[in-house]
Amino acid sequence: MSTRKWIDGWMEGACLKISKSVTLLSLPHLLTTALQSLFSVLNGSCTNTRGAMSGSPAVVLRLVASAYTVAEKAGDIVRKVLHRGDLGIVEKEGAHDLQTLADRLAQQSICASLSRRFPKITIIAEEELPVEEIKEDLIENGHAEEILKEVCPAEYSGLKEEELVVWVDPVDGTKEYTEGLLDNVTVLIGIAHAGRAIAGVINQPFYNYQIGPGARLGRTMWAMSGLGAFGVEMQEVADDKCIVTTTRSHSNKLITDCVNAMEPHEVLRVGGAGNKIIQLIEGKASAYVFASPGTKKWDTCAPEVLLQCFGGKLTDMHNNPYRYDADVKRVNSAGVLATLRNHEYYSSRVPRSVLEALKSD
């Protein structure tokens, strides 16, 4: 059965509503949350504590809660555009750099929804779109109640809207979207403060699409430094295996040389930075290796937080972290190296020729 026929069948026979449940990952998180709540009450350091003593949730927590439902709406838009059949494809900088109607509508929805509720935040999104009035049916006004029940980490509890930068990729993996490789597609909303990625929401619009009609389609995961990651379960690649995930459509000699230097048992070539980070978390890959300036800050901000909350790390090829200030270069000019474990080992195997070719920011 073709992807298009399956999507048509699903749209006719299945409910479009994505579950908005937020899954708690582990008992240690529960204990950590309880201790944080007690500490906050005793010290008055965080206004967002559970129960009757709590005040208004912190701005950043409200932003994450809104971004969660906004990402779900964007994912719904992405599915509906595919179902209609006319993707409205235009080339931006060549055949491998595409924009679709889904990119445009999802970005309009995300940016308009968040800016309406948080007018002082800075939003930086991938697509360059003309200024126009946004249709009301693209606006999402909801929020995830379960997120608002979380205890805000003390270091973020007093942040103001104007201190936050939001990085948006409305459709990460656009080329794969146009080719029916739907499991590669994600919606990315990353939140940064003082140059650091501190929270992120990732929606996979077509999660479970290969199961067939009747499957619950799509999932949303989120993470915040100091709280943890929710909506996805961690698995790890066996210790005796090295599986590298890398680009499917933007390869070159530097990338190939760097991948080979890792001496992998297997190489996965897939689309989407968000998708590759999820592969690391779910035990499908050991390292994400991309020795090229192809990705942008909106590709890595949200996924970086998710990975870090599981103990992973994302850097450039020189093992330097990226910054997400509003005025930084959009391009990740020194490539991307991401791992769930053993980051220093993989960093040590990057060839000198790659380091000389890619200058760190």
PDB file of C-alpha atoms in Angstrom, residues 115-350:
ATOM      1  CA  SER A 115       3.700  35.669  19.805  1.00  0.00           C
ATOM      2  CA  ARG A 116       0.059  36.376  20.604  1.00  0.00           C
ATOM      3  CA  ARG A 117       0.426  34.869  24.083  1.00  0.00           C
ATOM      4  CA  PHE A 118       4.042  35.950  24.648  1.00  0.00           C
ATOM      5  CA  PRO A 119       4.472  39.205  22.708  1.00  0.00           C
ATOM      6  CA  LYS A 120       7.927  40.012  24.102  1.00  0.00           C
ATOM      7  CA  ILE A 121       9.730  36.780  23.194  1.00  0.00           C
ATOM      8  CA  THR A 122      12.084  36.671  20.206  1.00  0.00           C
ATOM      9  CA  ILE A 123      11.071  34.069  17.618  1.00  0.00           C
ATOM     10  CA  ILE A 124      13.489  33.000  14.899  1.00  0.00           C
ATOM     11  CA  ALA A 125      12.022  30.624  12.328  1.00  0.00           C
ATOM     12  CA  GLU A 126      13.410  28.891   9.271  1.00  0.00           C
ATOM     13  CA  GLU A 127      11.165  30.128   6.488  1.00  0.00           C
ATOM     14  CA  GLU A 128      11.315  33.666   5.128  1.00  0.00           C
ATOM     15  CA  LEU A 129       7.653  34.478   4.682  1.00  0.00           C
ATOM     16  CA  PRO A 130       5.912  37.697   3.672  1.00  0.00           C
ATOM     17  CA  VAL A 131       4.138  39.618   6.403  1.00  0.00           C
ATOM     18  CA  GLU A 132       0.434  38.899   6.146  1.00  0.00           C
ATOM     19  CA  GLU A 133      -2.629  38.512   8.305  1.00  0.00           C
ATOM     20  CA  ILE A 134      -2.792  35.058   9.853  1.00  0.00           C
ATOM     21  CA  LYS A 135      -6.093  33.210   9.608  1.00  0.00           C
ATOM     22  CA  GLU A 136      -7.709  32.616  12.955  1.00  0.00           C
ATOM     23  CA  ASP A 137      -8.020  28.881  12.375  1.00  0.00           C
ATOM     24  CA  LEU A 138      -4.200  28.655  12.440  1.00  0.00           C
ATOM     25  CA  ILE A 139      -4.048  30.016  15.992  1.00  0.00           C
ATOM     26  CA  GLU A 140      -3.655  27.581  18.894  1.00  0.00           C
ATOM     27  CA  ASN A 141      -4.651  29.009  22.274  1.00  0.00           C
ATOM     28  CA  GLY A 142      -4.358  25.895  24.408  1.00  0.00           C
ATOM     29  CA  HIS A 143      -1.634  24.658  26.712  1.00  0.00           C
ATOM     30  CA  ALA A 144      -0.587  21.364  28.298  1.00  0.00           C
ATOM     31  CA  GLU A 145      -1.938  21.365  31.839  1.00  0.00           C
ATOM     32  CA  GLU A 146       0.422  18.596  32.948  1.00  0.00           C
ATOM     33  CA  ILE A 147       3.432  20.771  32.148  1.00  0.00           C
ATOM     34  CA  LEU A 148       2.078  23.613  34.262  1.00  0.00           C
ATOM     35  CA  LYS A 149       1.944  21.226  37.226  1.00  0.00           C
ATOM     36  CA  GLU A 150       5.713  20.720  37.074  1.00  0.00           C
ATOM     37  CA  VAL A 151       8.054  22.486  39.477  1.00  0.00           C
ATOM     38  CA  CYS A 152       9.997  25.213  37.719  1.00  0.00           C
ATOM     39  CA  PRO A 153      13.758  24.914  38.236  1.00  0.00           C
ATOM     40  CA  ALA A 154      14.799  27.807  40.451  1.00  0.00           C
ATOM     41  CA  GLU A 155      17.305  29.191  37.948  1.00  0.00           C
ATOM     42  CA  TYR A 156      14.530  29.745  35.387  1.00  0.00           C
ATOM     43  CA  SER A 157      11.634  30.727  37.637  1.00  0.00           C
ATOM     44  CA  GLY A 158      12.215  34.464  37.310  1.00  0.00           C
ATOM     45  CA  LEU A 159      12.942  34.680  33.599  1.00  0.00           C
ATOM     46  CA  LYS A 160      11.060  37.310  31.619  1.00  0.00           C
ATOM     47  CA  GLU A 161       9.623  36.960  28.131  1.00  0.00           C
ATOM     48  CA  GLU A 162      12.164  39.331  26.629  1.00  0.00           C
ATOM     49  CA  GLU A 163      15.013  37.108  27.881  1.00  0.00           C
ATOM     50  CA  LEU A 164      13.840  34.097  25.869  1.00  0.00           C
ATOM     51  CA  VAL A 165      14.654  33.181  22.274  1.00  0.00           C
ATOM     52  CA  VAL A 166      12.513  30.631  20.455  1.00  0.00           C
ATOM     53  CA  TRP A 167      13.961  28.710  17.490  1.00  0.00           C
ATOM     54  CA  VAL A 168      11.385  27.184  15.132  1.00  0.00           C
ATOM     55  CA  ASP A 169      11.682  24.607  12.372  1.00  0.00           C
ATOM     56  CA  PRO A 170       8.092  24.050  11.209  1.00  0.00           C
ATOM     57  CA  VAL A 171       8.962  20.940   9.169  1.00  0.00           C
ATOM     58  CA  ASP A 172      12.345  19.373   9.818  1.00  0.00           C
ATOM     59  CA  GLY A 173      12.953  16.849   7.038  1.00  0.00           C
ATOM     60  CA  THR A 174      11.028  18.652   4.308  1.00  0.00           C
ATOM     61  CA  LYS A 175      12.669  16.729   1.452  1.00  0.00           C
ATOM     62  CA  GLU A 176      11.766  13.432   3.064  1.00  0.00           C
ATOM     63  CA  TYR A 177       8.225  14.729   3.605  1.00  0.00           C
ATOM     64  CA  THR A 178       7.878  15.305  -0.135  1.00  0.00           C
ATOM     65  CA  GLU A 179       9.183  11.790  -0.836  1.00  0.00           C
ATOM     66  CA  GLY A 180       6.926   9.939   1.569  1.00  0.00           C
ATOM     67  CA  LEU A 181       9.623   9.133   4.163  1.00  0.00           C
ATOM     68  CA  LEU A 182       7.309  10.354   6.858  1.00  0.00           C
ATOM     69  CA  ASP A 183       9.047   8.921   9.915  1.00  0.00           C
ATOM     70  CA  ASN A 184      11.891  11.388   9.229  1.00  0.00           C
ATOM     71  CA  VAL A 185       9.640  14.423   9.737  1.00  0.00           C
ATOM     72  CA  THR A 186       9.471  16.476  12.945  1.00  0.00           C
ATOM     73  CA  VAL A 187       8.229  19.865  14.148  1.00  0.00           C
ATOM     74  CA  LEU A 188      10.847  21.589  16.319  1.00  0.00           C
ATOM     75  CA  ILE A 189      10.359  24.384  18.860  1.00  0.00           C
ATOM     76  CA  GLY A 190      13.455  25.183  20.934  1.00  0.00           C
ATOM     77  CA  ILE A 191      13.730  27.726  23.751  1.00  0.00           C
ATOM     78  CA  ALA A 192      17.014  29.387  24.708  1.00  0.00           C
ATOM     79  CA  HIS A 193      18.179  31.733  27.445  1.00  0.00           C
ATOM     80  CA  ALA A 194      21.542  33.497  27.648  1.00  0.00           C
ATOM     81  CA  GLY A 195      22.753  31.529  24.643  1.00  0.00           C
ATOM     82  CA  ARG A 196      21.899  28.106  26.088  1.00  0.00           C
ATOM     83  CA  ALA A 197      19.177  25.764  24.881  1.00  0.00           C
ATOM     84  CA  ILE A 198      17.029  25.209  27.991  1.00  0.00           C
ATOM     85  CA  ALA A 199      13.759  23.698  26.737  1.00  0.00           C
ATOM     86  CA  GLY A 200      12.353  22.087  23.647  1.00  0.00           C
ATOM     87  CA  VAL A 201       9.278  20.493  22.127  1.00  0.00           C
ATOM     88  CA  ILE A 202       9.383  17.950  19.295  1.00  0.00           C
ATOM     89  CA  ASN A 203       6.331  16.658  17.474  1.00  0.00           C
ATOM     90  CA  GLN A 204       6.501  13.656  15.135  1.00  0.00           C
ATOM     91  CA  PRO A 205       3.374  14.060  12.982  1.00  0.00           C
ATOM     92  CA  PHE A 206       3.576  10.599  11.437  1.00  0.00           C
ATOM     93  CA  TYR A 207       4.813   8.504  14.340  1.00  0.00           C
ATOM     94  CA  ASN A 208       3.300   5.002  13.923  1.00  0.00           C
ATOM     95  CA  TYR A 209       2.292   5.649  10.298  1.00  0.00           C
ATOM     96  CA  GLN A 210       3.888   2.381   9.166  1.00  0.00           C
ATOM     97  CA  ILE A 211       1.649   0.334  11.449  1.00  0.00           C
ATOM     98  CA  GLY A 212      -1.372   0.993   9.253  1.00  0.00           C
ATOM     99  CA  PRO A 213      -4.910   2.396   9.560  1.00  0.00           C
ATOM    100  CA  GLY A 214      -6.255   2.438  13.098  1.00  0.00           C
ATOM    101  CA  ALA A 215      -2.912   3.262  14.692  1.00  0.00           C
ATOM    102  CA  ARG A 216      -2.652   6.344  16.879  1.00  0.00           C
ATOM    103  CA  LEU A 217      -0.744   8.709  14.644  1.00  0.00           C
ATOM    104  CA  GLY A 218       1.783  11.227  15.958  1.00  0.00           C
ATOM    105  CA  ARG A 219       3.463  11.915  19.289  1.00  0.00           C
ATOM    106  CA  THR A 220       4.875  14.926  21.096  1.00  0.00           C
ATOM    107  CA  MET A 221       7.851  14.952  23.443  1.00  0.00           C
ATOM    108  CA  TRP A 222       9.292  17.780  25.491  1.00  0.00           C
ATOM    109  CA  ALA A 223      12.231  18.492  27.731  1.00  0.00           C
ATOM    110  CA  MET A 224      13.517  21.169  30.064  1.00  0.00           C
ATOM    111  CA  SER A 225      16.878  21.454  31.747  1.00  0.00           C
ATOM    112  CA  GLY A 226      16.470  20.709  35.425  1.00  0.00           C
ATOM    113  CA  LEU A 227      13.194  18.845  34.897  1.00  0.00           C
ATOM    114  CA  GLY A 228      13.953  16.041  32.452  1.00  0.00           C
ATOM    115  CA  ALA A 229      12.488  14.666  29.240  1.00  0.00           C
ATOM    116  CA  PHE A 230       8.942  13.428  28.713  1.00  0.00           C
ATOM    117  CA  GLY A 231       7.052  11.533  26.022  1.00  0.00           C
ATOM    118  CA  VAL A 232       9.864   9.227  24.873  1.00  0.00           C
ATOM    119  CA  GLU A 233      11.610   6.249  26.479  1.00  0.00           C
ATOM    120  CA  MET A 234      15.381   5.890  26.393  1.00  0.00           C
ATOM    121  CA  GLN A 235      17.131   2.810  25.057  1.00  0.00           C
ATOM    122  CA  GLU A 236      20.804   2.325  24.294  1.00  0.00           C
ATOM    123  CA  VAL A 237      22.769   0.641  21.539  1.00  0.00           C
ATOM    124  CA  ALA A 238      24.664  -2.430  22.733  1.00  0.00           C
ATOM    125  CA  ASP A 239      28.118  -1.587  24.093  1.00  0.00           C
ATOM    126  CA  ASP A 240      29.873  -3.690  21.447  1.00  0.00           C
ATOM    127  CA  LYS A 241      28.204  -1.930  18.504  1.00  0.00           C
ATOM    128  CA  CYS A 242      28.805   1.414  16.825  1.00  0.00           C
ATOM    129  CA  ILE A 243      25.948   2.676  14.680  1.00  0.00           C
ATOM    130  CA  VAL A 244      26.339   6.084  13.047  1.00  0.00           C
ATOM    131  CA  THR A 245      23.394   8.083  11.763  1.00  0.00           C
ATOM    132  CA  THR A 246      24.114  10.777   9.190  1.00  0.00           C
ATOM    133  CA  THR A 247      22.622  12.762   6.343  1.00  0.00           C
ATOM    134  CA  ARG A 248      20.638  11.109   3.607  1.00  0.00           C
ATOM    135  CA  SER A 249      20.702  13.863   0.983  1.00  0.00           C
ATOM    136  CA  HIS A 250      23.578  16.266   1.795  1.00  0.00           C
ATOM    137  CA  SER A 251      26.642  14.025   1.861  1.00  0.00           C
ATOM    138  CA  ASN A 252      30.139  15.029   0.733  1.00  0.00           C
ATOM    139  CA  LYS A 253      33.728  13.814   1.136  1.00  0.00           C
ATOM    140  CA  LEU A 254      34.206  15.434   4.544  1.00  0.00           C
ATOM    141  CA  ILE A 255      31.094  13.750   5.888  1.00  0.00           C
ATOM    142  CA  THR A 256      32.074  10.389   4.430  1.00  0.00           C
ATOM    143  CA  ASP A 257      35.620  10.619   5.808  1.00  0.00           C
ATOM    144  CA  CYS A 258      34.339  11.545   9.253  1.00  0.00           C
ATOM    145  CA  VAL A 259      31.750   8.766   9.325  1.00  0.00           C
ATOM    146  CA  ASN A 260      34.369   6.205   8.237  1.00  0.00           C
ATOM    147  CA  ALA A 261      36.762   7.434  10.947  1.00  0.00           C
ATOM    148  CA  MET A 262      34.250   6.281  13.566  1.00  0.00           C
ATOM    149  CA  GLU A 263      34.673   2.704  12.267  1.00  0.00           C
ATOM    150  CA  PRO A 264      30.955   1.994  12.491  1.00  0.00           C
ATOM    151  CA  HIS A 265      29.366  -1.433  12.268  1.00  0.00           C
ATOM    152  CA  GLU A 266      26.420   0.186  10.534  1.00  0.00           C
ATOM    153  CA  VAL A 267      25.573   3.544   8.955  1.00  0.00           C
ATOM    154  CA  LEU A 268      22.033   4.920   8.855  1.00  0.00           C
ATOM    155  CA  ARG A 269      21.333   7.595   6.249  1.00  0.00           C
ATOM    156  CA  VAL A 270      18.150   9.433   7.157  1.00  0.00           C
ATOM    157  CA  GLY A 271      16.664  12.913   7.023  1.00  0.00           C
ATOM    158  CA  GLY A 272      15.981  15.464   9.724  1.00  0.00           C
ATOM    159  CA  ALA A 273      18.192  16.548  12.627  1.00  0.00           C
ATOM    160  CA  GLY A 274      15.338  16.002  15.066  1.00  0.00           C
ATOM    161  CA  ASN A 275      14.830  12.491  13.745  1.00  0.00           C
ATOM    162  CA  LYS A 276      18.517  11.649  14.185  1.00  0.00           C
ATOM    163  CA  ILE A 277      18.550  12.810  17.808  1.00  0.00           C
ATOM    164  CA  ILE A 278      15.497  10.652  18.505  1.00  0.00           C
ATOM    165  CA  GLN A 279      17.383   7.715  16.980  1.00  0.00           C
ATOM    166  CA  LEU A 280      20.141   8.261  19.549  1.00  0.00           C
ATOM    167  CA  ILE A 281      17.677   8.373  22.433  1.00  0.00           C
ATOM    168  CA  GLU A 282      15.764   5.298  21.313  1.00  0.00           C
ATOM    169  CA  GLY A 283      18.841   3.147  20.832  1.00  0.00           C
ATOM    170  CA  LYS A 284      18.852   3.041  17.045  1.00  0.00           C
ATOM    171  CA  ALA A 285      22.188   4.853  16.706  1.00  0.00           C
ATOM    172  CA  SER A 286      25.308   5.551  18.765  1.00  0.00           C
ATOM    173  CA  ALA A 287      26.391   8.841  17.182  1.00  0.00           C
ATOM    174  CA  TYR A 288      25.017  11.489  14.847  1.00  0.00           C
ATOM    175  CA  VAL A 289      27.877  12.610  12.618  1.00  0.00           C
ATOM    176  CA  PHE A 290      27.484  15.529  10.215  1.00  0.00           C
ATOM    177  CA  ALA A 291      30.790  17.132   9.251  1.00  0.00           C
ATOM    178  CA  SER A 292      29.305  19.966   7.216  1.00  0.00           C
ATOM    179  CA  PRO A 293      27.776  23.423   7.784  1.00  0.00           C
ATOM    180  CA  GLY A 294      24.339  22.247   6.655  1.00  0.00           C
ATOM    181  CA  THR A 295      22.229  22.444   9.798  1.00  0.00           C
ATOM    182  CA  LYS A 296      20.912  25.624  11.404  1.00  0.00           C
ATOM    183  CA  LYS A 297      20.178  26.661  14.974  1.00  0.00           C
ATOM    184  CA  TRP A 298      16.476  25.874  14.567  1.00  0.00           C
ATOM    185  CA  ASP A 299      17.486  22.288  13.664  1.00  0.00           C
ATOM    186  CA  THR A 300      19.432  21.676  16.862  1.00  0.00           C
ATOM    187  CA  CYS A 301      18.028  23.840  19.676  1.00  0.00           C
ATOM    188  CA  ALA A 302      15.061  21.677  20.699  1.00  0.00           C
ATOM    189  CA  PRO A 303      16.746  18.306  20.025  1.00  0.00           C
ATOM    190  CA  GLU A 304      19.824  19.344  22.029  1.00  0.00           C
ATOM    191  CA  VAL A 305      17.778  19.853  25.198  1.00  0.00           C
ATOM    192  CA  LEU A 306      16.033  16.502  24.798  1.00  0.00           C
ATOM    193  CA  LEU A 307      19.375  14.741  24.338  1.00  0.00           C
ATOM    194  CA  GLN A 308      21.001  16.516  27.284  1.00  0.00           C
ATOM    195  CA  CYS A 309      18.170  15.510  29.596  1.00  0.00           C
ATOM    196  CA  PHE A 310      19.064  11.876  28.899  1.00  0.00           C
ATOM    197  CA  GLY A 311      22.733  12.520  29.600  1.00  0.00           C
ATOM    198  CA  GLY A 312      23.748  13.045  25.968  1.00  0.00           C
ATOM    199  CA  LYS A 313      25.716  15.811  24.317  1.00  0.00           C
ATOM    200  CA  LEU A 314      25.589  17.858  21.096  1.00  0.00           C
ATOM    201  CA  THR A 315      28.578  19.914  19.909  1.00  0.00           C
ATOM    202  CA  ASP A 316      30.318  21.022  16.765  1.00  0.00           C
ATOM    203  CA  MET A 317      33.120  18.885  15.323  1.00  0.00           C
ATOM    204  CA  HIS A 318      35.630  20.664  17.575  1.00  0.00           C
ATOM    205  CA  ASN A 319      33.664  19.528  20.638  1.00  0.00           C
ATOM    206  CA  ASN A 320      32.495  23.091  21.277  1.00  0.00           C
ATOM    207  CA  PRO A 321      28.885  23.846  22.230  1.00  0.00           C
ATOM    208  CA  TYR A 322      26.669  25.965  20.031  1.00  0.00           C
ATOM    209  CA  ARG A 323      25.080  29.172  21.299  1.00  0.00           C
ATOM    210  CA  TYR A 324      21.494  30.183  20.638  1.00  0.00           C
ATOM    211  CA  ASP A 325      21.502  33.936  21.235  1.00  0.00           C
ATOM    212  CA  ALA A 326      19.252  35.951  18.945  1.00  0.00           C
ATOM    213  CA  ASP A 327      22.217  37.510  17.147  1.00  0.00           C
ATOM    214  CA  VAL A 328      24.279  34.368  16.429  1.00  0.00           C
ATOM    215  CA  LYS A 329      24.933  32.990  12.973  1.00  0.00           C
ATOM    216  CA  ARG A 330      22.034  30.804  11.903  1.00  0.00           C
ATOM    217  CA  VAL A 331      24.310  28.182  10.333  1.00  0.00           C
ATOM    218  CA  ASN A 332      26.022  25.533  12.466  1.00  0.00           C
ATOM    219  CA  SER A 333      29.198  26.153  10.512  1.00  0.00           C
ATOM    220  CA  ALA A 334      31.394  23.539  12.198  1.00  0.00           C
ATOM    221  CA  GLY A 335      29.041  20.620  11.743  1.00  0.00           C
ATOM    222  CA  VAL A 336      27.246  18.526  14.339  1.00  0.00           C
ATOM    223  CA  LEU A 337      28.431  15.676  16.522  1.00  0.00           C
ATOM    224  CA  ALA A 338      25.823  14.260  18.899  1.00  0.00           C
ATOM    225  CA  THR A 339      25.930  11.209  21.141  1.00  0.00           C
ATOM    226  CA  LEU A 340      23.980   9.651  23.983  1.00  0.00           C
ATOM    227  CA  ARG A 341      27.157   8.259  25.548  1.00  0.00           C
ATOM    228  CA  ASN A 342      30.948   8.369  25.054  1.00  0.00           C
ATOM    229  CA  HIS A 343      31.025  11.764  23.380  1.00  0.00           C
ATOM    230  CA  GLU A 344      34.709  12.323  24.061  1.00  0.00           C
ATOM    231  CA  TYR A 345      35.577   9.066  22.321  1.00  0.00           C
ATOM    232  CA  TYR A 346      33.728  10.011  19.143  1.00  0.00           C
ATOM    233  CA  SER A 347      35.127  13.529  19.268  1.00  0.00           C
ATOM    234  CA  SER A 348      38.644  12.147  19.465  1.00  0.00           C
ATOM    235  CA  ARG A 349      38.113  10.229  16.219  1.00  0.00           C
ATOM    236  CA  VAL A 350      37.207  13.263  14.103  1.00  0.00           C
TER     237      VAL A 350
END
